Amino acid sequence: MNEKLITPFYIGNVKVNNRLVLAPMAGYTDCAMRTLCARFGAGLTVTEMVSAKGLLYLGDKSAELLYTSPAERVKCAQIFGHEPSDFYKVLTEREYLNSFDIIDINMGCPVPKIVKNGEGSSLIKDEVRAKEIVSACVEGAKNRPVTVKTRMGFNEGEDCAIEFCKKIESTGASAISLHTRTKAQGYAGKADWSVIEKVKSELSVPLIGSGDVNEQNADELIEKCDALMIGRSAVGNPQIFAQILGDKTDYDITSILLEHIDLMNEFYGERYTYVNMRKFIGGYYGGLRGNKEIKQKCFSAQSVQELKKIVQEIKVNL
Ligand SMILES: Cc1cc2nc3c(=O)[nH]c(=O)nc-3n(C[C@H](O)[C@H](O)[C@H](O)COP(=O)(O)O)c2cc1C
């Protein structure tokens, strides 16, 4: 294991105990997944993107995405939007974000509905507004650090990361997370880590690299930036944090999956759990033969109790 991975670092005034961050992932990084990943060693956990407008006008429904648990070591909430005043108001006139140590702004989401609204990755093309949003958050978050997550460019082949990240830094961001794909790429193709090295040499604040980080490449990639974000590799595989940090334990997948089910049920209740766990089952059973039948069995569950029984029976039959 690369020793740098277990060296603490600072985002503004907030100490993060190691260099592994759970990436924000809409529909996945709810409180249950964040809790589990933190338990396996993630130094920083980030919520999925939550709409600033949603928090202002819909309130509690959007706020469910912001549940946190004491297991999370350093907690970051990711907010998206278009109006600087929405960000400011949600930070100063609502309490939803009070329990978070860090506030992150989404400037990378490629989803068409978000881009059309001038949110997410479309802010890469609108530097003036991007800076206004950062300023509004820095003012609204008071002493808490504000960070930005973005992509290397908007259009195919575009690399404006250095210029954009420097502007964001000069406006007061305390760290930047960079997904080394363009908006046009979505999630296709290989992440381009040469961009990370170039951006890193131009910034004073920590740079968190994102894109295809896994157990095999983490030791090498941490040399290129200050911390690593792990996204898809952690889905149905929360123990990846411990494994990257050098733990050689032979994990019992069934007990981790059962713990995940229990956490989800505790935070969000029965129906949410047996429906949402379907997204994770493939990840947990990914490497096993008979995976398709296993998944179908789990998908047929209509209650948490039934799902747990199926998972326990699978263990017996493996
Ligand atoms: C299903 C899914 C949802 C995502 N949701 C978000 C999000 O809410 N906010 C964000 O900044 N990035 C989001 N991302 C991007 C990830 O944070 C990450 O940058 C990207 O997946 C690359 O990292 P990976 O290869 O480790 O998954 C999402 C990615 C996926 C696959």
mmCIF file of N, CA and C and ligand atoms in Angstrom, residues 22-29 46-50 78 80 104-111 149-151 177-181 186-187 191 209-214 229-235, ligand 1:
data_model
loop_
_atom_site.group_PDB
_atom_site.id
_atom_site.type_symbol
_atom_site.label_atom_id
_atom_site.label_comp_id
_atom_site.label_asym_id
_atom_site.label_seq_id
_atom_site.Cartn_x
_atom_site.Cartn_y
_atom_site.Cartn_z
ATOM 1 N N LEU A 22 -15.538 8.746 -0.851
ATOM 2 C CA LEU A 22 -16.652 8.109 -1.578
ATOM 3 C C LEU A 22 -17.263 9.147 -2.511
ATOM 4 N N ALA A 23 -17.275 8.856 -3.819
ATOM 5 C CA ALA A 23 -17.808 9.807 -4.814
ATOM 6 C C ALA A 23 -19.309 9.979 -4.649
ATOM 7 N N PRO A 24 -19.824 11.169 -4.982
ATOM 8 C CA PRO A 24 -21.282 11.325 -4.968
ATOM 9 C C PRO A 24 -21.874 10.550 -6.145
ATOM 10 N N MET A 25 -22.915 9.778 -5.901
ATOM 11 C CA MET A 25 -23.586 9.069 -7.000
ATOM 12 C C MET A 25 -25.088 9.072 -6.772
ATOM 13 N N ALA A 26 -25.795 9.793 -7.661
ATOM 14 C CA ALA A 26 -27.245 9.910 -7.535
ATOM 15 C C ALA A 26 -27.888 8.524 -7.585
ATOM 16 N N GLY A 27 -28.756 8.265 -6.635
ATOM 17 C CA GLY A 27 -29.445 6.984 -6.581
ATOM 18 C C GLY A 27 -28.658 5.907 -5.844
ATOM 19 N N TYR A 28 -27.445 6.201 -5.424
ATOM 20 C CA TYR A 28 -26.606 5.194 -4.755
ATOM 21 C C TYR A 28 -26.076 5.648 -3.392
ATOM 22 N N THR A 29 -25.478 6.857 -3.343
ATOM 23 C CA THR A 29 -24.783 7.221 -2.106
ATOM 24 C C THR A 29 -25.739 7.841 -1.083
ATOM 25 N N VAL A 46 -19.538 11.760 0.457
ATOM 26 C CA VAL A 46 -20.273 12.855 -0.184
ATOM 27 C C VAL A 46 -21.678 12.374 -0.530
ATOM 28 N N THR A 47 -22.683 13.175 -0.236
ATOM 29 C CA THR A 47 -24.064 12.801 -0.584
ATOM 30 C C THR A 47 -24.210 12.849 -2.100
ATOM 31 N N GLU A 48 -25.275 12.271 -2.589
ATOM 32 C CA GLU A 48 -25.585 12.486 -3.999
ATOM 33 C C GLU A 48 -26.007 13.938 -4.183
ATOM 34 N N MET A 49 -26.058 14.392 -5.438
ATOM 35 C CA MET A 49 -26.407 15.795 -5.677
ATOM 36 C C MET A 49 -27.849 16.080 -5.252
ATOM 37 N N VAL A 50 -28.013 17.180 -4.559
ATOM 38 C CA VAL A 50 -29.332 17.573 -4.063
ATOM 39 C C VAL A 50 -29.622 18.982 -4.593
ATOM 40 N N GLN A 78 -23.461 17.527 -1.396
ATOM 41 C CA GLN A 78 -23.305 18.117 -2.732
ATOM 42 C C GLN A 78 -24.629 18.736 -3.194
ATOM 43 N N PHE A 80 -26.746 21.103 -6.170
ATOM 44 C CA PHE A 80 -26.702 21.604 -7.550
ATOM 45 C C PHE A 80 -27.774 22.660 -7.752
ATOM 46 N N ASP A 104 -20.245 20.945 -1.143
ATOM 47 C CA ASP A 104 -19.702 20.779 -2.492
ATOM 48 C C ASP A 104 -20.737 21.233 -3.524
ATOM 49 N N ILE A 105 -20.247 21.847 -4.604
ATOM 50 C CA ILE A 105 -21.146 22.313 -5.666
ATOM 51 C C ILE A 105 -20.947 21.432 -6.896
ATOM 52 N N ASN A 106 -22.054 20.943 -7.446
ATOM 53 C CA ASN A 106 -21.967 20.092 -8.628
ATOM 54 C C ASN A 106 -21.816 20.945 -9.887
ATOM 55 N N MET A 107 -20.673 20.793 -10.561
ATOM 56 C CA MET A 107 -20.456 21.458 -11.843
ATOM 57 C C MET A 107 -19.986 20.420 -12.855
ATOM 58 N N GLY A 108 -20.546 19.200 -12.740
ATOM 59 C CA GLY A 108 -20.088 18.151 -13.653
ATOM 60 C C GLY A 108 -21.182 17.259 -14.198
ATOM 61 N N CYS A 109 -22.401 17.368 -13.655
ATOM 62 C CA CYS A 109 -23.448 16.416 -14.060
ATOM 63 C C CYS A 109 -23.780 16.572 -15.554
ATOM 64 N N PRO A 110 -23.755 15.441 -16.308
ATOM 65 C CA PRO A 110 -23.996 15.519 -17.754
ATOM 66 C C PRO A 110 -25.455 15.254 -18.156
ATOM 67 N N VAL A 111 -26.333 14.986 -17.193
ATOM 68 C CA VAL A 111 -27.720 14.600 -17.509
ATOM 69 C C VAL A 111 -28.425 15.755 -18.258
ATOM 70 N N LYS A 149 -17.093 20.066 -7.664
ATOM 71 C CA LYS A 149 -16.759 18.858 -8.448
ATOM 72 C C LYS A 149 -17.112 19.131 -9.903
ATOM 73 N N THR A 150 -16.146 18.888 -10.785
ATOM 74 C CA THR A 150 -16.360 19.234 -12.182
ATOM 75 C C THR A 150 -15.735 18.180 -13.104
ATOM 76 N N ARG A 151 -15.804 18.459 -14.385
ATOM 77 C CA ARG A 151 -15.204 17.575 -15.397
ATOM 78 C C ARG A 151 -14.126 18.326 -16.164
ATOM 79 N N SER A 177 -12.734 18.591 -6.995
ATOM 80 C CA SER A 177 -12.737 17.199 -7.441
ATOM 81 C C SER A 177 -12.892 17.226 -8.951
ATOM 82 N N LEU A 178 -12.040 16.482 -9.626
ATOM 83 C CA LEU A 178 -12.055 16.519 -11.088
ATOM 84 C C LEU A 178 -12.269 15.123 -11.662
ATOM 85 N N HIS A 179 -13.388 14.965 -12.370
ATOM 86 C CA HIS A 179 -13.660 13.720 -13.100
ATOM 87 C C HIS A 179 -13.030 13.901 -14.478
ATOM 88 N N THR A 180 -12.097 13.013 -14.795
ATOM 89 C CA THR A 180 -11.279 13.242 -15.990
ATOM 90 C C THR A 180 -11.943 12.704 -17.254
ATOM 91 N N ARG A 181 -13.182 13.087 -17.423
ATOM 92 C CA ARG A 181 -13.895 12.890 -18.697
ATOM 93 C C ARG A 181 -14.592 14.205 -19.022
ATOM 94 N N GLY A 186 -19.829 11.525 -21.085
ATOM 95 C CA GLY A 186 -20.674 10.876 -20.072
ATOM 96 C C GLY A 186 -19.793 10.005 -19.187
ATOM 97 N N TYR A 187 -20.045 8.696 -19.234
ATOM 98 C CA TYR A 187 -19.229 7.769 -18.443
ATOM 99 C C TYR A 187 -18.472 6.799 -19.342
ATOM 100 N N ALA A 191 -11.002 7.185 -18.369
ATOM 101 C CA ALA A 191 -10.707 8.484 -17.731
ATOM 102 C C ALA A 191 -9.257 8.852 -18.069
ATOM 103 N N GLY A 209 -8.907 13.389 -7.433
ATOM 104 C CA GLY A 209 -9.061 12.799 -8.766
ATOM 105 C C GLY A 209 -10.193 11.786 -8.794
ATOM 106 N N SER A 210 -10.968 11.812 -9.892
ATOM 107 C CA SER A 210 -12.091 10.881 -10.038
ATOM 108 C C SER A 210 -12.103 10.295 -11.443
ATOM 109 N N GLY A 211 -12.399 9.014 -11.506
ATOM 110 C CA GLY A 211 -12.528 8.348 -12.790
ATOM 111 C C GLY A 211 -11.784 7.031 -12.822
ATOM 112 N N ASP A 212 -12.548 5.931 -12.737
ATOM 113 C CA ASP A 212 -12.007 4.565 -12.873
ATOM 114 C C ASP A 212 -11.005 4.186 -11.785
ATOM 115 N N VAL A 213 -11.087 4.790 -10.610
ATOM 116 C CA VAL A 213 -10.167 4.384 -9.527
ATOM 117 C C VAL A 213 -10.627 3.016 -9.002
ATOM 118 N N ASN A 214 -9.680 2.134 -8.811
ATOM 119 C CA ASN A 214 -10.015 0.823 -8.253
ATOM 120 C C ASN A 214 -8.868 0.313 -7.372
ATOM 121 N N MET A 229 -11.218 9.709 -5.471
ATOM 122 C CA MET A 229 -12.643 9.463 -5.318
ATOM 123 C C MET A 229 -12.969 8.100 -5.895
ATOM 124 N N ILE A 230 -13.755 7.342 -5.154
ATOM 125 C CA ILE A 230 -14.135 6.019 -5.650
ATOM 126 C C ILE A 230 -15.648 6.005 -5.828
ATOM 127 N N GLY A 231 -16.079 5.709 -7.031
ATOM 128 C CA GLY A 231 -17.506 5.706 -7.325
ATOM 129 C C GLY A 231 -18.007 4.310 -7.612
ATOM 130 N N ARG A 232 -18.077 3.962 -8.907
ATOM 131 C CA ARG A 232 -18.720 2.700 -9.294
ATOM 132 C C ARG A 232 -18.059 1.471 -8.699
ATOM 133 N N SER A 233 -16.766 1.540 -8.436
ATOM 134 C CA SER A 233 -16.089 0.362 -7.857
ATOM 135 C C SER A 233 -16.555 0.071 -6.432
ATOM 136 N N ALA A 234 -17.251 1.028 -5.819
ATOM 137 C CA ALA A 234 -17.716 0.798 -4.437
ATOM 138 C C ALA A 234 -19.157 0.295 -4.390
ATOM 139 N N VAL A 235 -19.807 0.234 -5.538
ATOM 140 C CA VAL A 235 -21.216 -0.200 -5.540
ATOM 141 C C VAL A 235 -21.269 -1.716 -5.349
HETATM 142 C C1 LIG B 1 -24.945 6.381 -11.187
HETATM 143 C C2 LIG B 1 -24.030 7.555 -11.040
HETATM 144 C C3 LIG B 1 -24.489 8.694 -10.404
HETATM 145 C C4 LIG B 1 -23.642 9.814 -10.257
HETATM 146 N N1 LIG B 1 -24.097 10.905 -9.585
HETATM 147 C C5 LIG B 1 -23.266 11.948 -9.374
HETATM 148 C C6 LIG B 1 -23.688 13.048 -8.571
HETATM 149 O O1 LIG B 1 -24.796 13.082 -8.017
HETATM 150 N N2 LIG B 1 -22.805 14.078 -8.434
HETATM 151 C C7 LIG B 1 -21.551 14.070 -9.012
HETATM 152 O O2 LIG B 1 -20.801 15.029 -8.850
HETATM 153 N N3 LIG B 1 -21.126 13.033 -9.729
HETATM 154 C C8 LIG B 1 -21.945 11.970 -9.904
HETATM 155 N N4 LIG B 1 -21.485 10.880 -10.585
HETATM 156 C C9 LIG B 1 -20.076 10.841 -11.048
HETATM 157 C C10 LIG B 1 -19.178 10.158 -10.001
HETATM 158 O O3 LIG B 1 -19.110 10.914 -8.818
HETATM 159 C C11 LIG B 1 -17.758 9.926 -10.543
HETATM 160 O O4 LIG B 1 -17.144 11.164 -10.794
HETATM 161 C C12 LIG B 1 -17.745 9.093 -11.828
HETATM 162 O O5 LIG B 1 -18.616 7.979 -11.730
HETATM 163 C C13 LIG B 1 -16.332 8.578 -12.153
HETATM 164 O O6 LIG B 1 -15.813 7.841 -11.096
HETATM 165 P P1 LIG B 1 -15.852 6.202 -11.018
HETATM 166 O O7 LIG B 1 -15.205 5.701 -12.271
HETATM 167 O O8 LIG B 1 -15.091 5.905 -9.767
HETATM 168 O O9 LIG B 1 -17.297 5.807 -10.943
HETATM 169 C C14 LIG B 1 -22.324 9.771 -10.769
HETATM 170 C C15 LIG B 1 -21.868 8.610 -11.395
HETATM 171 C C16 LIG B 1 -22.688 7.514 -11.534
HETATM 172 C C17 LIG B 1 -22.154 6.277 -12.198
#
